[in-house]
Structures are given as C-alpha cells and as structure tokens.
Amino acid sequence: MAPPKRASFNVCFCDIDGTLVHYPETQARWGEITGPSVIPGCFMYVERETGKRHKVLKLPPTTTGHQGVISIKTLTELARMRKGGVKLVLITGARLSTLLMRMAFLPAADAYVCENGGRIYYPDTSLTVALPIAEDIAWRKTHNATAGPPDADAVPPSKRPGKLWDLYRKLDADGWALDAFSYTTNFRLKAKDGKTPDDVLNVVKNLDPDLSSSFNIGLADFYPSTSGKEKAAQYIVDHYESNLSEAFLLCDDDNDMGLCMPRSPM
C-alpha cells in the first residue's frame, strides 16, 4: 500500500455523536445491526437496499441510556489520516464521564475536548496508567471566574461558586429539569414539566454576558463565555502553532456551528 499523501490541512476537529457514533433511531432508516462478526466484540451493520455489510463496535450506553455504534472503517480511515500528518481532535458536548467510558472504542486522537469546549485533554505517555491522558489545567483555569476552580468539581452544583452555577440555582428554583451530572464547566436544560421550547429560548435570550449557550441533541447547554467549541479550537490550534485556516471540521449539530464561521474553511 502506498503511504498516505501529506495533507493540505493539518488539524481535523471531529464531533462524536451523530458524526462518528450513530444511534439505532437513525441507522434503522437504512439497515440493521445483526449478530456478532468473526472479529471479537464487533457486530455487522447490513444495508437494507444493497446488502452491504459493515463491521461496527457497540459503545457502552451513555448516562442517558443511549447506545451508539462506530464503524471499524471509520477508525481505520482516521488512523490513516493521522499517519498522513493530520492532528485529530475529538470535540464533543458530552460530559467527562461519557468521554472516558467510551475511550476504548473511539479513535486514538491528539486531543480530546468535552463539555462543549470546557475541558481539554492530551495524551501523556509519561503517565504509567491504563489511559494516559492529562488535562490542560491552564485552559480549565480560564473558566474559574464563571464556573469555579477545578478543585470545586467534587462540590454539588448547587453549592459551586460562579455565575454558571448561580444560573443553575436560579433555574432549579424555577422548576427546570437540569442535568449537571459529571459536568464541571457546563450543564444541560430540557423543556419538560410544563416548560416549553419558547421558555428555553427566553432563558438563552436573557443570559448574562459571561455565559454562553448552544443546542445539542435537542437540549440547551450552558457554559462560560470563555468556553465553547470554537474557543477551544482556537486555543488548540495555537497550541499546535497552527491556525484555523489549516483546519477542517466533521460535525452534525447546532453546537458545532461556531466552528463553521466564515473566518476559516472549517
């Protein structure tokens, strides 16, 4: 096999859910997952119209109970891309616990970003552990004023300092359904129990300038204005001494739109 050609771009920002990982409700439109393949741990996804078969891995269910799959071909092609000199950055709105639980099934990458940009991790081979990654603490500290310091992660959301958690407390008192489990720089809000999508938009419209929001899998996420996928992306390309004009994006949802601004080919 010929070696991969050197890429024109040097950084790929890649979303996870809906981009790399897909779910039964979407896959059922075109095919179905059958029994295990001859490869241990793999299953077969069979296209309904063509009969074409794809080897896939089933990921562990998320905290919200969704179980997705990722194809072996996707993993192979991304590994080939990295071999050609492109840095791969997985960037997701998912909580830290979901990212860590999935690591054994995701493509090896050069950086991992979760909580809509709030937390960044890099591989660290100096660590003699099963999963050698380390957090970029300098980046995490940029959110301290709004989301509280890193050592407040073990504190219940209702008692954390910062404007992000002030908003959480206010919405909780107003009867909103909130999700902050395993989030430290982000929380989620869902329209239920009498709340409407218009009510959600009203919350977003009246946000403090130090806070930002985006929508992901139909839920509203709130986080510091120092965070967000686009700001994390800028920070990472600076870390790599590159720029956004040399990066590209694989994505699928509203919370990726900040990465698609005309300032770069992403």
PDB file of C-alpha atoms in Angstrom:
ATOM      1  CA  MET A   1       0.000   0.000   0.000  1.00  0.00           C
ATOM      2  CA  ALA A   2       1.297   3.441  -0.921  1.00  0.00           C
ATOM      3  CA  PRO A   3       1.997   5.744   2.037  1.00  0.00           C
ATOM      4  CA  PRO A   4      -0.702   8.349   2.660  1.00  0.00           C
ATOM      5  CA  LYS A   5      -0.151  11.696   0.942  1.00  0.00           C
ATOM      6  CA  ARG A   6       0.686  14.673   3.124  1.00  0.00           C
ATOM      7  CA  ALA A   7      -2.485  16.642   3.813  1.00  0.00           C
ATOM      8  CA  SER A   8      -3.139  20.271   2.850  1.00  0.00           C
ATOM      9  CA  PHE A   9      -4.780  20.729   6.258  1.00  0.00           C
ATOM     10  CA  ASN A  10      -3.034  19.816   9.487  1.00  0.00           C
ATOM     11  CA  VAL A  11      -5.807  19.705  12.112  1.00  0.00           C
ATOM     12  CA  CYS A  12      -9.161  17.905  11.993  1.00  0.00           C
ATOM     13  CA  PHE A  13     -11.792  18.795  14.598  1.00  0.00           C
ATOM     14  CA  CYS A  14     -14.249  15.931  14.784  1.00  0.00           C
ATOM     15  CA  ASP A  15     -17.518  15.762  16.703  1.00  0.00           C
ATOM     16  CA  ILE A  16     -18.500  12.396  18.173  1.00  0.00           C
ATOM     17  CA  ASP A  17     -22.274  11.845  18.498  1.00  0.00           C
ATOM     18  CA  GLY A  18     -24.023  11.911  15.143  1.00  0.00           C
ATOM     19  CA  THR A  19     -20.685  12.220  13.327  1.00  0.00           C
ATOM     20  CA  LEU A  20     -18.540   9.252  14.367  1.00  0.00           C
ATOM     21  CA  VAL A  21     -21.057   7.487  16.588  1.00  0.00           C
ATOM     22  CA  HIS A  22     -24.566   6.715  15.343  1.00  0.00           C
ATOM     23  CA  TYR A  23     -27.722   5.517  17.061  1.00  0.00           C
ATOM     24  CA  PRO A  24     -30.451   2.940  16.291  1.00  0.00           C
ATOM     25  CA  GLU A  25     -33.140   5.548  15.529  1.00  0.00           C
ATOM     26  CA  THR A  26     -31.099   6.876  12.597  1.00  0.00           C
ATOM     27  CA  GLN A  27     -29.496   3.629  11.471  1.00  0.00           C
ATOM     28  CA  ALA A  28     -32.847   1.840  11.255  1.00  0.00           C
ATOM     29  CA  ARG A  29     -33.757   4.037   8.265  1.00  0.00           C
ATOM     30  CA  TRP A  30     -31.212   2.275   6.052  1.00  0.00           C
ATOM     31  CA  GLY A  31     -30.411  -1.071   7.662  1.00  0.00           C
ATOM     32  CA  GLU A  32     -29.992  -3.068  10.828  1.00  0.00           C
ATOM     33  CA  ILE A  33     -27.367  -4.470  13.150  1.00  0.00           C
ATOM     34  CA  THR A  34     -27.165  -8.257  13.040  1.00  0.00           C
ATOM     35  CA  GLY A  35     -25.238 -10.748  15.164  1.00  0.00           C
ATOM     36  CA  PRO A  36     -21.566 -10.574  16.095  1.00  0.00           C
ATOM     37  CA  SER A  37     -18.982 -10.711  13.309  1.00  0.00           C
ATOM     38  CA  VAL A  38     -15.979 -13.020  13.271  1.00  0.00           C
ATOM     39  CA  ILE A  39     -13.955 -10.247  14.967  1.00  0.00           C
ATOM     40  CA  PRO A  40     -14.399 -10.389  18.755  1.00  0.00           C
ATOM     41  CA  GLY A  41     -16.535  -7.544  20.040  1.00  0.00           C
ATOM     42  CA  CYS A  42     -17.703  -6.500  16.569  1.00  0.00           C
ATOM     43  CA  PHE A  43     -21.167  -6.621  15.055  1.00  0.00           C
ATOM     44  CA  MET A  44     -22.400  -6.300  11.485  1.00  0.00           C
ATOM     45  CA  TYR A  45     -24.479  -3.445  10.149  1.00  0.00           C
ATOM     46  CA  VAL A  46     -26.296  -4.550   6.981  1.00  0.00           C
ATOM     47  CA  GLU A  47     -27.641  -2.013   4.484  1.00  0.00           C
ATOM     48  CA  ARG A  48     -31.236  -2.835   3.646  1.00  0.00           C
ATOM     49  CA  GLU A  49     -31.190  -1.967  -0.077  1.00  0.00           C
ATOM     50  CA  THR A  50     -27.730  -3.176  -1.082  1.00  0.00           C
ATOM     51  CA  GLY A  51     -26.986  -5.887   1.466  1.00  0.00           C
ATOM     52  CA  LYS A  52     -23.588  -4.296   2.023  1.00  0.00           C
ATOM     53  CA  ARG A  53     -22.105  -5.225   5.379  1.00  0.00           C
ATOM     54  CA  HIS A  54     -20.072  -3.017   7.746  1.00  0.00           C
ATOM     55  CA  LYS A  55     -18.213  -4.075  10.870  1.00  0.00           C
ATOM     56  CA  VAL A  56     -19.170  -1.897  13.848  1.00  0.00           C
ATOM     57  CA  LEU A  57     -18.389  -1.655  17.546  1.00  0.00           C
ATOM     58  CA  LYS A  58     -21.130  -1.114  20.110  1.00  0.00           C
ATOM     59  CA  LEU A  59     -20.218   1.579  22.617  1.00  0.00           C
ATOM     60  CA  PRO A  60     -21.267   1.409  26.270  1.00  0.00           C
ATOM     61  CA  PRO A  61     -24.618   3.117  26.908  1.00  0.00           C
ATOM     62  CA  THR A  62     -24.388   6.792  27.826  1.00  0.00           C
ATOM     63  CA  THR A  63     -25.579   8.204  31.150  1.00  0.00           C
ATOM     64  CA  THR A  64     -28.921   8.933  29.448  1.00  0.00           C
ATOM     65  CA  GLY A  65     -29.232   5.341  28.211  1.00  0.00           C
ATOM     66  CA  HIS A  66     -28.345   5.729  24.522  1.00  0.00           C
ATOM     67  CA  GLN A  67     -26.091   3.108  22.940  1.00  0.00           C
ATOM     68  CA  GLY A  68     -24.379   4.004  19.700  1.00  0.00           C
ATOM     69  CA  VAL A  69     -22.042   2.244  17.292  1.00  0.00           C
ATOM     70  CA  ILE A  70     -18.902   3.244  15.423  1.00  0.00           C
ATOM     71  CA  SER A  71     -17.653   1.541  12.280  1.00  0.00           C
ATOM     72  CA  ILE A  72     -14.285  -0.161  12.005  1.00  0.00           C
ATOM     73  CA  LYS A  73     -13.760   1.622   8.688  1.00  0.00           C
ATOM     74  CA  THR A  74     -14.167   4.990  10.411  1.00  0.00           C
ATOM     75  CA  LEU A  75     -11.464   4.043  12.914  1.00  0.00           C
ATOM     76  CA  THR A  76      -9.189   2.818  10.132  1.00  0.00           C
ATOM     77  CA  GLU A  77      -9.572   5.937   7.992  1.00  0.00           C
ATOM     78  CA  LEU A  78      -8.961   8.315  10.887  1.00  0.00           C
ATOM     79  CA  ALA A  79      -5.836   6.380  11.853  1.00  0.00           C
ATOM     80  CA  ARG A  80      -4.673   6.668   8.251  1.00  0.00           C
ATOM     81  CA  MET A  81      -5.345  10.420   8.296  1.00  0.00           C
ATOM     82  CA  ARG A  82      -3.217  10.846  11.418  1.00  0.00           C
ATOM     83  CA  LYS A  83      -0.448   8.819   9.830  1.00  0.00           C
ATOM     84  CA  GLY A  84      -0.526  11.328   6.977  1.00  0.00           C
ATOM     85  CA  GLY A  85       0.302  14.146   9.380  1.00  0.00           C
ATOM     86  CA  VAL A  86      -3.114  15.491  10.405  1.00  0.00           C
ATOM     87  CA  LYS A  87      -3.766  16.137  14.092  1.00  0.00           C
ATOM     88  CA  LEU A  88      -7.107  14.649  15.159  1.00  0.00           C
ATOM     89  CA  VAL A  89      -9.077  16.477  17.849  1.00  0.00           C
ATOM     90  CA  LEU A  90     -12.255  14.828  19.152  1.00  0.00           C
ATOM     91  CA  ILE A  91     -14.540  17.621  20.332  1.00  0.00           C
ATOM     92  CA  THR A  92     -17.883  16.945  21.985  1.00  0.00           C
ATOM     93  CA  GLY A  93     -20.555  18.418  24.189  1.00  0.00           C
ATOM     94  CA  ALA A  94     -20.630  15.182  26.186  1.00  0.00           C
ATOM     95  CA  ARG A  95     -19.828  15.065  29.892  1.00  0.00           C
ATOM     96  CA  LEU A  96     -16.411  13.875  31.041  1.00  0.00           C
ATOM     97  CA  SER A  97     -17.657  10.521  32.373  1.00  0.00           C
ATOM     98  CA  THR A  98     -19.199   9.656  28.984  1.00  0.00           C
ATOM     99  CA  LEU A  99     -15.994  10.539  27.137  1.00  0.00           C
ATOM    100  CA  LEU A 100     -13.829   8.470  29.480  1.00  0.00           C
ATOM    101  CA  MET A 101     -16.199   5.491  29.351  1.00  0.00           C
ATOM    102  CA  ARG A 102     -16.006   5.475  25.554  1.00  0.00           C
ATOM    103  CA  MET A 103     -12.262   5.929  25.128  1.00  0.00           C
ATOM    104  CA  ALA A 104     -11.605   2.234  24.428  1.00  0.00           C
ATOM    105  CA  PHE A 105     -13.952   2.464  21.411  1.00  0.00           C
ATOM    106  CA  LEU A 106     -13.068   5.877  19.960  1.00  0.00           C
ATOM    107  CA  PRO A 107     -10.256   6.639  17.518  1.00  0.00           C
ATOM    108  CA  ALA A 108      -6.885   7.462  19.035  1.00  0.00           C
ATOM    109  CA  ALA A 109      -6.542  11.245  18.865  1.00  0.00           C
ATOM    110  CA  ASP A 110      -4.107  14.048  19.583  1.00  0.00           C
ATOM    111  CA  ALA A 111      -6.524  15.903  21.842  1.00  0.00           C
ATOM    112  CA  TYR A 112      -9.890  15.226  23.463  1.00  0.00           C
ATOM    113  CA  VAL A 113     -12.330  18.050  24.236  1.00  0.00           C
ATOM    114  CA  CYS A 114     -15.542  17.602  26.216  1.00  0.00           C
ATOM    115  CA  GLU A 115     -18.245  19.710  27.904  1.00  0.00           C
ATOM    116  CA  ASN A 116     -18.629  21.903  24.783  1.00  0.00           C
ATOM    117  CA  GLY A 117     -15.023  23.026  24.969  1.00  0.00           C
ATOM    118  CA  GLY A 118     -14.742  23.412  28.734  1.00  0.00           C
ATOM    119  CA  ARG A 119     -12.137  20.706  29.278  1.00  0.00           C
ATOM    120  CA  ILE A 120      -9.195  19.663  27.085  1.00  0.00           C
ATOM    121  CA  TYR A 121      -7.084  16.525  27.480  1.00  0.00           C
ATOM    122  CA  TYR A 122      -3.903  15.436  25.682  1.00  0.00           C
ATOM    123  CA  PRO A 123      -2.208  12.037  25.556  1.00  0.00           C
ATOM    124  CA  ASP A 124       0.577  11.888  28.151  1.00  0.00           C
ATOM    125  CA  THR A 125       2.875   8.901  27.804  1.00  0.00           C
ATOM    126  CA  SER A 126       4.774   9.910  30.945  1.00  0.00           C
ATOM    127  CA  LEU A 127       1.860   8.510  32.933  1.00  0.00           C
ATOM    128  CA  THR A 128       2.140   4.770  33.608  1.00  0.00           C
ATOM    129  CA  VAL A 129      -1.615   4.243  33.718  1.00  0.00           C
ATOM    130  CA  ALA A 130      -4.163   2.396  31.589  1.00  0.00           C
ATOM    131  CA  LEU A 131      -5.457   5.606  29.984  1.00  0.00           C
ATOM    132  CA  PRO A 132      -2.533   8.048  29.782  1.00  0.00           C
ATOM    133  CA  ILE A 133      -4.173  11.428  29.249  1.00  0.00           C
ATOM    134  CA  ALA A 134      -3.730  14.660  31.181  1.00  0.00           C
ATOM    135  CA  GLU A 135      -5.935  17.742  31.412  1.00  0.00           C
ATOM    136  CA  ASP A 136      -4.799  21.139  30.179  1.00  0.00           C
ATOM    137  CA  ILE A 137      -5.120  22.894  33.518  1.00  0.00           C
ATOM    138  CA  ALA A 138      -4.191  26.305  32.084  1.00  0.00           C
ATOM    139  CA  TRP A 139      -7.253  26.107  29.814  1.00  0.00           C
ATOM    140  CA  ARG A 140      -9.504  24.896  32.626  1.00  0.00           C
ATOM    141  CA  LYS A 141      -8.412  27.836  34.787  1.00  0.00           C
ATOM    142  CA  THR A 142      -9.655  30.334  32.185  1.00  0.00           C
ATOM    143  CA  HIS A 143     -13.188  29.356  33.259  1.00  0.00           C
ATOM    144  CA  ASN A 144     -12.563  29.698  37.003  1.00  0.00           C
ATOM    145  CA  ALA A 145     -14.269  33.071  37.425  1.00  0.00           C
ATOM    146  CA  THR A 146     -17.526  31.781  35.940  1.00  0.00           C
ATOM    147  CA  ALA A 147     -17.527  28.016  36.606  1.00  0.00           C
ATOM    148  CA  GLY A 148     -15.474  27.844  39.780  1.00  0.00           C
ATOM    149  CA  PRO A 149     -11.986  26.373  40.239  1.00  0.00           C
ATOM    150  CA  PRO A 150     -11.083  22.790  39.260  1.00  0.00           C
ATOM    151  CA  ASP A 151     -10.991  21.710  42.900  1.00  0.00           C
ATOM    152  CA  ALA A 152     -14.709  22.552  43.160  1.00  0.00           C
ATOM    153  CA  ASP A 153     -15.527  19.628  40.869  1.00  0.00           C
ATOM    154  CA  ALA A 154     -16.440  17.419  43.825  1.00  0.00           C
ATOM    155  CA  VAL A 155     -18.814  20.049  45.205  1.00  0.00           C
ATOM    156  CA  PRO A 156     -22.541  19.636  44.388  1.00  0.00           C
ATOM    157  CA  PRO A 157     -23.635  22.028  41.588  1.00  0.00           C
ATOM    158  CA  SER A 158     -25.995  23.795  43.975  1.00  0.00           C
ATOM    159  CA  LYS A 159     -23.014  24.872  46.101  1.00  0.00           C
ATOM    160  CA  ARG A 160     -20.421  25.713  43.451  1.00  0.00           C
ATOM    161  CA  PRO A 161     -19.231  29.313  43.051  1.00  0.00           C
ATOM    162  CA  GLY A 162     -19.529  31.300  39.843  1.00  0.00           C
ATOM    163  CA  LYS A 163     -22.157  32.775  37.543  1.00  0.00           C
ATOM    164  CA  LEU A 164     -22.722  29.471  35.752  1.00  0.00           C
ATOM    165  CA  TRP A 165     -23.891  27.866  38.978  1.00  0.00           C
ATOM    166  CA  ASP A 166     -25.797  30.992  40.015  1.00  0.00           C
ATOM    167  CA  LEU A 167     -27.845  30.414  36.850  1.00  0.00           C
ATOM    168  CA  TYR A 168     -28.180  26.726  37.700  1.00  0.00           C
ATOM    169  CA  ARG A 169     -29.553  27.604  41.145  1.00  0.00           C
ATOM    170  CA  LYS A 170     -31.996  30.130  39.712  1.00  0.00           C
ATOM    171  CA  LEU A 171     -33.323  27.711  37.085  1.00  0.00           C
ATOM    172  CA  ASP A 172     -33.550  24.925  39.635  1.00  0.00           C
ATOM    173  CA  ALA A 173     -35.626  27.157  41.893  1.00  0.00           C
ATOM    174  CA  ASP A 174     -37.867  27.970  38.907  1.00  0.00           C
ATOM    175  CA  GLY A 175     -38.629  24.269  38.400  1.00  0.00           C
ATOM    176  CA  TRP A 176     -36.475  23.490  35.362  1.00  0.00           C
ATOM    177  CA  ALA A 177     -35.211  19.967  34.597  1.00  0.00           C
ATOM    178  CA  LEU A 178     -31.421  20.337  34.825  1.00  0.00           C
ATOM    179  CA  ASP A 179     -28.555  17.914  34.262  1.00  0.00           C
ATOM    180  CA  ALA A 180     -25.121  18.642  35.746  1.00  0.00           C
ATOM    181  CA  PHE A 181     -24.032  15.051  36.419  1.00  0.00           C
ATOM    182  CA  SER A 182     -20.288  14.742  35.689  1.00  0.00           C
ATOM    183  CA  TYR A 183     -20.225  18.261  34.219  1.00  0.00           C
ATOM    184  CA  THR A 184     -17.941  20.857  35.769  1.00  0.00           C
ATOM    185  CA  THR A 185     -17.991  23.688  33.214  1.00  0.00           C
ATOM    186  CA  ASN A 186     -21.402  23.023  31.654  1.00  0.00           C
ATOM    187  CA  PHE A 187     -24.960  21.993  32.480  1.00  0.00           C
ATOM    188  CA  ARG A 188     -27.969  20.989  30.408  1.00  0.00           C
ATOM    189  CA  LEU A 189     -31.573  22.112  30.408  1.00  0.00           C
ATOM    190  CA  LYS A 190     -34.588  20.379  28.874  1.00  0.00           C
ATOM    191  CA  ALA A 191     -38.091  21.683  28.215  1.00  0.00           C
ATOM    192  CA  LYS A 192     -40.354  19.401  30.246  1.00  0.00           C
ATOM    193  CA  ASP A 193     -42.749  19.508  33.201  1.00  0.00           C
ATOM    194  CA  GLY A 194     -44.727  22.389  31.702  1.00  0.00           C
ATOM    195  CA  LYS A 195     -41.737  24.253  30.274  1.00  0.00           C
ATOM    196  CA  THR A 196     -41.791  24.927  26.520  1.00  0.00           C
ATOM    197  CA  PRO A 197     -39.119  25.425  23.830  1.00  0.00           C
ATOM    198  CA  ASP A 198     -40.063  29.109  23.840  1.00  0.00           C
ATOM    199  CA  ASP A 199     -39.295  29.205  27.557  1.00  0.00           C
ATOM    200  CA  VAL A 200     -35.856  27.735  26.794  1.00  0.00           C
ATOM    201  CA  LEU A 201     -35.219  30.409  24.163  1.00  0.00           C
ATOM    202  CA  ASN A 202     -36.213  33.070  26.653  1.00  0.00           C
ATOM    203  CA  VAL A 203     -33.589  31.795  29.109  1.00  0.00           C
ATOM    204  CA  VAL A 204     -30.975  31.906  26.348  1.00  0.00           C
ATOM    205  CA  LYS A 205     -32.041  35.413  25.295  1.00  0.00           C
ATOM    206  CA  ASN A 206     -31.547  36.763  28.821  1.00  0.00           C
ATOM    207  CA  LEU A 207     -28.169  35.185  29.554  1.00  0.00           C
ATOM    208  CA  ASP A 208     -25.508  37.079  31.453  1.00  0.00           C
ATOM    209  CA  PRO A 209     -22.730  38.246  29.062  1.00  0.00           C
ATOM    210  CA  ASP A 210     -20.273  35.988  30.888  1.00  0.00           C
ATOM    211  CA  LEU A 211     -22.303  32.925  29.850  1.00  0.00           C
ATOM    212  CA  SER A 212     -22.925  31.252  26.505  1.00  0.00           C
ATOM    213  CA  SER A 213     -25.233  28.520  25.249  1.00  0.00           C
ATOM    214  CA  SER A 214     -25.776  26.134  22.370  1.00  0.00           C
ATOM    215  CA  PHE A 215     -28.125  23.293  21.477  1.00  0.00           C
ATOM    216  CA  ASN A 216     -27.028  19.681  21.294  1.00  0.00           C
ATOM    217  CA  ILE A 217     -29.253  16.611  20.646  1.00  0.00           C
ATOM    218  CA  GLY A 218     -32.241  18.854  21.321  1.00  0.00           C
ATOM    219  CA  LEU A 219     -31.022  20.075  24.716  1.00  0.00           C
ATOM    220  CA  ALA A 220     -29.769  23.518  25.738  1.00  0.00           C
ATOM    221  CA  ASP A 221     -26.238  23.605  27.129  1.00  0.00           C
ATOM    222  CA  PHE A 222     -24.933  26.500  29.242  1.00  0.00           C
ATOM    223  CA  TYR A 223     -21.254  27.246  29.893  1.00  0.00           C
ATOM    224  CA  PRO A 224     -18.837  30.154  30.454  1.00  0.00           C
ATOM    225  CA  SER A 225     -18.350  32.582  27.570  1.00  0.00           C
ATOM    226  CA  THR A 226     -14.649  31.705  27.827  1.00  0.00           C
ATOM    227  CA  SER A 227     -15.609  28.186  26.704  1.00  0.00           C
ATOM    228  CA  GLY A 228     -17.429  26.831  23.639  1.00  0.00           C
ATOM    229  CA  LYS A 229     -16.146  24.550  20.909  1.00  0.00           C
ATOM    230  CA  GLU A 230     -14.911  27.424  18.743  1.00  0.00           C
ATOM    231  CA  LYS A 231     -12.786  28.958  21.517  1.00  0.00           C
ATOM    232  CA  ALA A 232     -11.357  25.583  22.462  1.00  0.00           C
ATOM    233  CA  ALA A 233     -10.497  25.030  18.798  1.00  0.00           C
ATOM    234  CA  GLN A 234      -8.658  28.351  18.592  1.00  0.00           C
ATOM    235  CA  TYR A 235      -6.748  27.511  21.764  1.00  0.00           C
ATOM    236  CA  ILE A 236      -5.747  24.111  20.373  1.00  0.00           C
ATOM    237  CA  VAL A 237      -4.520  25.379  17.004  1.00  0.00           C
ATOM    238  CA  ASP A 238      -2.454  27.954  18.896  1.00  0.00           C
ATOM    239  CA  HIS A 239      -1.090  25.075  20.994  1.00  0.00           C
ATOM    240  CA  TYR A 240      -0.087  23.314  17.773  1.00  0.00           C
ATOM    241  CA  GLU A 241       1.360  26.573  16.365  1.00  0.00           C
ATOM    242  CA  SER A 242      -1.126  26.341  13.520  1.00  0.00           C
ATOM    243  CA  ASN A 243      -4.224  28.369  12.602  1.00  0.00           C
ATOM    244  CA  LEU A 244      -7.855  27.752  11.736  1.00  0.00           C
ATOM    245  CA  SER A 245      -7.247  28.251   8.019  1.00  0.00           C
ATOM    246  CA  GLU A 246      -5.293  24.971   8.132  1.00  0.00           C
ATOM    247  CA  ALA A 247      -8.031  23.067   9.963  1.00  0.00           C
ATOM    248  CA  PHE A 248     -11.230  21.304   8.898  1.00  0.00           C
ATOM    249  CA  LEU A 249     -14.307  20.060  10.699  1.00  0.00           C
ATOM    250  CA  LEU A 250     -16.502  16.964  10.767  1.00  0.00           C
ATOM    251  CA  CYS A 251     -19.762  17.742  12.565  1.00  0.00           C
ATOM    252  CA  ASP A 252     -23.553  17.413  12.658  1.00  0.00           C
ATOM    253  CA  ASP A 253     -25.314  19.595  15.264  1.00  0.00           C
ATOM    254  CA  ASP A 254     -26.097  23.146  16.369  1.00  0.00           C
ATOM    255  CA  ASN A 255     -23.328  23.251  18.952  1.00  0.00           C
ATOM    256  CA  ASP A 256     -20.811  22.860  16.101  1.00  0.00           C
ATOM    257  CA  MET A 257     -21.962  25.967  14.255  1.00  0.00           C
ATOM    258  CA  GLY A 258     -19.428  28.250  15.963  1.00  0.00           C
ATOM    259  CA  LEU A 259     -16.691  26.185  14.337  1.00  0.00           C
ATOM    260  CA  CYS A 260     -18.194  26.828  10.893  1.00  0.00           C
ATOM    261  CA  MET A 261     -17.787  30.625  10.797  1.00  0.00           C
ATOM    262  CA  PRO A 262     -16.525  32.137   7.519  1.00  0.00           C
ATOM    263  CA  ARG A 263     -13.195  33.042   9.154  1.00  0.00           C
ATOM    264  CA  SER A 264     -11.857  29.606   8.204  1.00  0.00           C
ATOM    265  CA  PRO A 265     -12.586  26.684   5.827  1.00  0.00           C
ATOM    266  CA  MET A 266     -13.907  24.738   8.835  1.00  0.00           C
TER     267      MET A 266
END
